[in-house]
Amino acid sequence: GGTNTDTEGAASAPAASSSEIRIDGSSTVAPLSAAAGELFKAENADVNVSVGTSGTGGGFKKFCAGETDISNASRAIKDEEAAECAAAGIEFTEIIVANDALTIVVNKENDWATCLTVEELNKMWAPEAEGTITSWSQIRAGFPDVPLDLYGAGTDSGTFDYFTKAINGEEGASRTDYNPTEDDNVTVQGVEGAQGALGYFGLSYYEENMDKLKAVEVDGGAGCVAPSIETAQAGTYAPLSRPLFIYVSKTAAARPEVLAFAEYFVANDEAITTKALFVPLSPEQVTAAEAAVAGLK
Amino acid sequence: MSDSSRSISTSDFSLRSSSPRIGERIIRGTLFSASAFSVLITIGIVWSLLVPAIEFFRQVPIMDFLTGTRWAPRFKPASYGVVPLLIGTLWTTGIALLVAVPFGLGSAMYLSEYASDKTRRRLKPVVELLAGIPTVVYGFFAIEFVTRVVLKDWMGLTVGTFSVLSAGLVMGVMIIPTVASLSEDALSAVPLAMRQGSFALGANKMQTTLRVVFPAAFSGIAAAVVLGISRAVGETMIVALAAGNKPNISSNPLEGAQTMTGFIANAALGDSRVGSLEYDTLFAVGLLLFTMTLIINFISIRLVRRYREAY
Amino acid sequence: MSVATNWSIEGKNHEKNFKSIIFLGVLWLSLFVAFLFLIILLVTTAMNGWGRYDMRLFTSYNNTTPADAGARAAILGSLFVVSVTALMAIPVGIAAAVYLEEFADRSKWYNKVIELNIQNLAAVPAILYGMLTLGILTILGLKNKNVVIGGSLALALLILPVVILTTREALRAVPQEIRDGSLALGATEVQTVTKQTLPAAIPGIATGTILAVSRAIGEAAPLLLLGALVFITYDPNGLLAGFTTMPIQIFSWTSAAQEEFKQVAAATSMLLLAILLSMNGVAIFIRNKFAKRW
Amino acid sequence: MTSESQGLSRGMHLGGSTRGEIVQPIMELRNLNVYYGDFHAVRDISLDVGANQITAFIGPSGCGKSTVLRCLNRTNDLVPSARVTGGIDYRGHDLYGPSVDPIEVRRRVGMVFQKPNPFPKSIFDNIAYGPRVTGMKLNKSETEDLVEHALSKAGLWSEVKDKLDQSGFALSGGQQQRLCIARAIATSPDILLMDEPCASLDPIATSLIEDLMLELVNDYTVVIVTHNMQQAARVSDRTAFFSAKIDDAGQRFGHLVEMDQTSKIFTNPSDSRTEDYISGRFG
Amino acid sequence: MTSESQGLSRGMHLGGSTRGEIVQPIMELRNLNVYYGDFHAVRDISLDVGANQITAFIGPSGCGKSTVLRCLNRTNDLVPSARVTGGIDYRGHDLYGPSVDPIEVRRRVGMVFQKPNPFPKSIFDNIAYGPRVTGMKLNKSETEDLVEHALSKAGLWSEVKDKLDQSGFALSGGQQQRLCIARAIATSPDILLMDEPCASLDPIATSLIEDLMLELVNDYTVVIVTHNMQQAARVSDRTAFFSAKIDDAGQRFGHLVEMDQTSKIFTNPSDSRTEDYISGRFG
Ligand SMILES: Nc1ncnc2c1ncn2[C@@H]1O[C@H](COP(=O)(O)OP(=O)(O)OP(=O)(O)O)[C@@H](O)[C@H]1O
Ligand SMILES: Nc1ncnc2c1ncn2[C@@H]1O[C@H](COP(=O)(O)OP(=O)(O)OP(=O)(O)O)[C@@H](O)[C@H]1O
Ligand SMILES: [Mg+2]
Ligand SMILES: [Mg+2]
């Protein structure tokens, strides 16, 4: 679109010598930043972008220690984390860069679970379920007696915080006898491997693996809704659709390449989200993001 | 005998050193520092594990840590019982030994007692190649081939993506060379005279191998196995990839489980906040792992020393 | 004239009895299983990587689109990190080995401690070296842990005991007569080491260090702790630059969502294996060529 | 150095007796040749080993004494490169015949080595090992009897009877060597080969072993290799003197110079090379 | 065995000459004791080494011949457990004096070992090594001259002059041993110690080395340890006979039985133990 002028302006800005933009944080958001980095680098060859995957919490830790320029987050920054940044003198700007729908996935051979209610999910994932809810037959009468094999986000990821809050009502409250992983892709393999398996992760990962997995519709009280770009943008895929963030350090944004990258990210959001298989921003979100970037200058 | 006054002496003859040889001393000093540096490394390891671990044990009683059966450091409510991780480690290590000990020992006996010199020189390096393969590649292989093809397709087992069986099997192959190579050394160290003694009594090769050479090399072989155990306990990438991340007290090797190393690797990817209790768990587990391998290794050194002293 | 009796020394062959044959068969099988595994591993990995054996692997950086992904940053990262590792570990390792083998008085307690300590370090799990390095870098005040010098340090600490042990082995293989001969001519001990013992042990030392360095190339666990699991699209260009390595890249691709990433992972595995096998090959060649000179 | 000062007991002092003269061959070597790979180490050896006699092999180092000795119980078969031509007749059987089982041979022709080589087992198990592997089915008390018998024969019983379960390594060098002899006796061999059995022993242990040999020869045939000419003179009935020559191709090889009654070899050898060697002019 | 048959050339046949009688001591051992850790291996040795003579140390194995020899150039210093008491006077200097540099000693007292031990270098570099490490500053042609001189002295020059750049390992055993002697000569030592220099050589090589020793003694002082009594008799001027005893505590230790002109030791020793040993009654 009309982004070229922006990027050209930005491209001339960075110093002639090669420079590095350090990004770390949520592994969910990482592909987004990586895609942005790839596209950005195509036009700014001398800028290096590295994207770590320490998880949202881990990312903020590094971010607030000044180790990174931009932090990827799959949830908004927490008060304690913000306080830590403030204590370290790191000012930042939050930018929503994409939408995601946490998709519940089951094994292809699972022909009984097509739609699950939030209550059923809670029954599965609540701390009380630990060691007691072990079979699908305990979830809903009529489900077969197939052992329940759960895969989910690692405890340091924003996804975990988000999911536990949405399903179990409190961040961090969850049964522990599931396969937690920082790497959502492990879940793909896990769920693919066992008939009674269930997991959750971002919509993009599901779309990548539609041939291996099956998505489950979620009933948040207003009927069964399938996860998709439309339902995510429209907010009807509740309560599991969420925005994804990047946090840009104001100190770092003083460096022209960081600022240019942030501008590029927002200006090319549609291309980036498409490349990374995420749900693009709605027009209102774009306006908000542009304003946030403008505030960095 | 002659009188000493008649001995030859020359006035300008001296046995003092012709130069002070300061360079020599500097070199010796440098070399010593290099080897003393290794002690610093150990101190460093202990220090880097102990400091955060002590912090951890201030909040979690050490007995709760060692005997607790629920490992959930990042959940609400959190609990810090390391037993599930120990059991995971026990599973993978045990399965690995079931593979490595018979096959490693069999290979060692063949190489040392049956193979010609030439054959041994060719085959031993090939076996040792197994030790040179990156453990990431092993892990990849465990998931892609052992679990999917061997366990699921060929054997028809109902096994998930992650299982201690698959990780253990592959890890067993990884430590075959450790067991084989060191056992072979121990077997070859048995003096030829002992074999000759046996043959001269009319024993055949199998009798000689099993009744004379094997018992004579026993402590060396035990050391090889013990070292294999310590490799298995400390191996990270195979279990991180193939055993899964679920702390699990299970009696079913087809299930996945998290090992101590697996936890450390996984937790490191997550990178909790420095100073938090969760962060310190990493070091508590690390310290436990270090202590375990230290003990195992001491046993192995003892055993090796015994067979070295025997001949 | 001979004392002929009716006994005989002919008879069933005691080497070819049932038990012996079974026993030999079992031994064969053990060795065969090891080889079989090696071959299957090579073949399946090679097949998994089919279609990705081209220049893209070397020229392209990692990419979110699997088809465009290459291992350039990882390959260069591995080479860079391992070179620095070798530069750190080999001189220190050889120096320590020379001290222990040629100068140390074994009856002194501190030498016994050092010796025991090195044997122990050799068995410390790799991942703990990552934790140690994490601690060292924190003390040094390095904010970013995933830097070349950090990775190299972790790997150097990891292989140092191996270098020391194999170098000692090589020095020990030099016959004592060589040293005696040199010392009896009035050479100092340092001269004897530098002019006789070390040169004579070079093949053994080379073999040992090559194997140690090849271990460093394949190692991932300690680097994982330093955060080397990053998406990087540039060449590592300095000791303080971020990096990733081949094993780490394989690890990350292995667990990636898209099936095509597994192809790249397998192709990179093959490259890594090729590097390691050739290093092992060189080491074995040196060992066989120069072995048994005395 | 005078001949009176030599400690010559059997072959020489009994030179006038019939021992060593009448030969009842239990083994006859006919044109024996041994090759190690391409190296033709020992050439054309023909000699007789007399039953119930002590035969000594002497000669300078490397002349093939051990090589020939090892042929007598086919332990050379265990050296992969070794190859033997010519024949050895053992009680009328060709030792290298195609249907001969070398293991069967070794059960009949025992061997004791230069360095005592007990097994890392108890004294008892050291002795019992041979009977066990050769498939003698003995019960506990039979085994005990056999162990006692063998140790007694080897003159070791009184010294070790209270510590049969101790390791064979715990004995002194001389005791270890007698243990090895006892071990060889326990399988009731026909012939006992000894390759420099006293080389690593002190004089006292040596003389004990020498006495033992003189005892054993009543029941067994003994062949010893020794570097110690005095020993050969003291104990043996007949002595074979080996030496080394260089052939036209420049290869060094061992051959038999002469074999005769020990007394004759030491006082009046037929070959001047023997005399040179014995008198110490070379070697 | 008669004394005529002995190949006695120097000490005995020249027994009537002045050699071996007049002793101009270049080294004097006074109550030398050597300990290995707690083990008091060698006790109270006092003897003189005569300048420009060949002194032979003989005696049964383990009696401390090598141990004493190694004291003469302080190579025992390299055995961590070894400790020496008593004194050695070397040209009027106390060899174990506090200001004495053992390295300096070894430059003056060269040593040749039982097994030829050439360095894994070219023949040329084997010889040039000593001068290089002892800090002689020689230019190329001086080095070449020295190498030629040393090899000539060792009787090896004509055999190797065309292959100086070949490895020292490529030589035969006897040549290697002469190379080692040449190597020792190249640093112009004062005394040459040889510990069983012919033990691993064949008779021909042995006789070459023996001739060489007789040559060398014109310029150097030579001390040899040998197991071969005939050799001691053939080459040495004076012979020290060592033996081993058991002390009250049951420890075996080496001591000097007697030292005298070689001819005397071999024909008319003062001590009966010497006679026993020489005549082969023990050992
Ligand atoms: N296993 C072997 N392989 C090759 N050559 C051998 C082997 N064993 C012996 N030889 C060679 O055969 C020749 C005869 O050796 P043998 O051991 O029989 O001599 P020997 O008379 O017993 O000498 P010694 O008195 O030193 O024991 C020697 O040249 C030796 O190097
Ligand atoms: N490095 C050492 N450590 C401990 N004991 C030693 C050492 N070297 C020699 N001995 C002991 O000192 C004694 C004398 O040994 P030495 O080697 O001097 O004897 P030798 O007369 O040269 O014997 P051989 O004729 O066998 O060479 C022996 O009992 C020997 O075991
Ligand atoms: Mg022999
Ligand atoms: Mg000696």
Coordinates of C-alpha atoms and ligand atoms in Angstrom, one line a residue, chain E residues 35-37 39 41-42 59-70 76 79-82 114 195-196 225-227 242 252-254, ligand 2:
Chain E
Y35 CA 65.9 -44.4 49.2
Y36 CA 62.7 -44.8 47.1
G37 CA 60.1 -43.4 49.5
F39 CA 62.3 -48.2 50.8
A41 CA 67.1 -49.6 48.2
V42 CA 70.8 -49.2 48.3
G59 CA 75.5 -58.3 40.2
P60 CA 72.1 -60.0 40.3
S61 CA 68.9 -58.3 39.3
G62 CA 67.6 -55.7 41.7
C63 CA 70.8 -55.2 43.6
G64 CA 70.9 -51.5 42.8
K65 CA 73.3 -51.2 39.9
S66 CA 71.1 -49.0 37.9
T67 CA 70.2 -47.0 41.0
V68 CA 73.8 -46.2 41.8
L69 CA 74.6 -45.5 38.2
R70 CA 71.7 -43.0 38.0
N76 CA 67.5 -40.2 40.1
V79 CA 62.1 -40.0 40.3
P80 CA 60.0 -38.0 42.8
S81 CA 60.3 -40.6 45.5
A82 CA 64.0 -41.0 45.3
Q114 CA 69.6 -50.2 27.9
D195 CA 73.2 -49.0 31.7
E196 CA 73.2 -52.4 30.0
V225 CA 76.2 -51.8 34.1
T226 CA 76.0 -55.2 32.6
H227 CA 74.3 -58.5 33.3
F242 CA 76.9 -55.6 43.9
R252 CA 65.8 -56.5 50.5
F253 CA 68.5 -54.0 49.8
G254 CA 71.5 -53.7 47.4
Ligands
LIG2 N1 61.7 -45.7 40.6 C1 61.7 -46.6 41.6 N2 60.8 -46.6 42.6 C2 60.9 -47.5 43.6 N3 61.8 -48.5 43.7 C3 62.7 -48.6 42.7 C4 62.7 -47.7 41.6 N4 63.7 -48.0 40.8 C5 64.3 -49.1 41.3 N5 63.7 -49.5 42.5 C6 64.0 -50.6 43.4 O1 65.3 -50.4 43.8 C7 66.0 -51.7 43.8 C8 67.2 -51.6 42.9 O2 66.8 -51.4 41.6 P1 67.8 -51.2 40.3 O3 66.9 -51.0 39.1 O4 68.8 -50.3 40.7 O5 68.4 -52.7 40.2 P2 69.4 -53.3 39.1 O6 70.6 -53.8 39.9 O7 69.7 -52.3 38.1 O8 68.5 -54.4 38.6 P3 68.4 -55.0 37.0 O9 69.6 -55.8 36.8 O10 67.2 -55.8 37.1 O11 68.3 -53.8 36.2 C9 65.0 -52.7 43.3 O12 64.5 -53.3 44.4 C10 64.0 -51.9 42.6 O13 62.7 -52.5 42.7

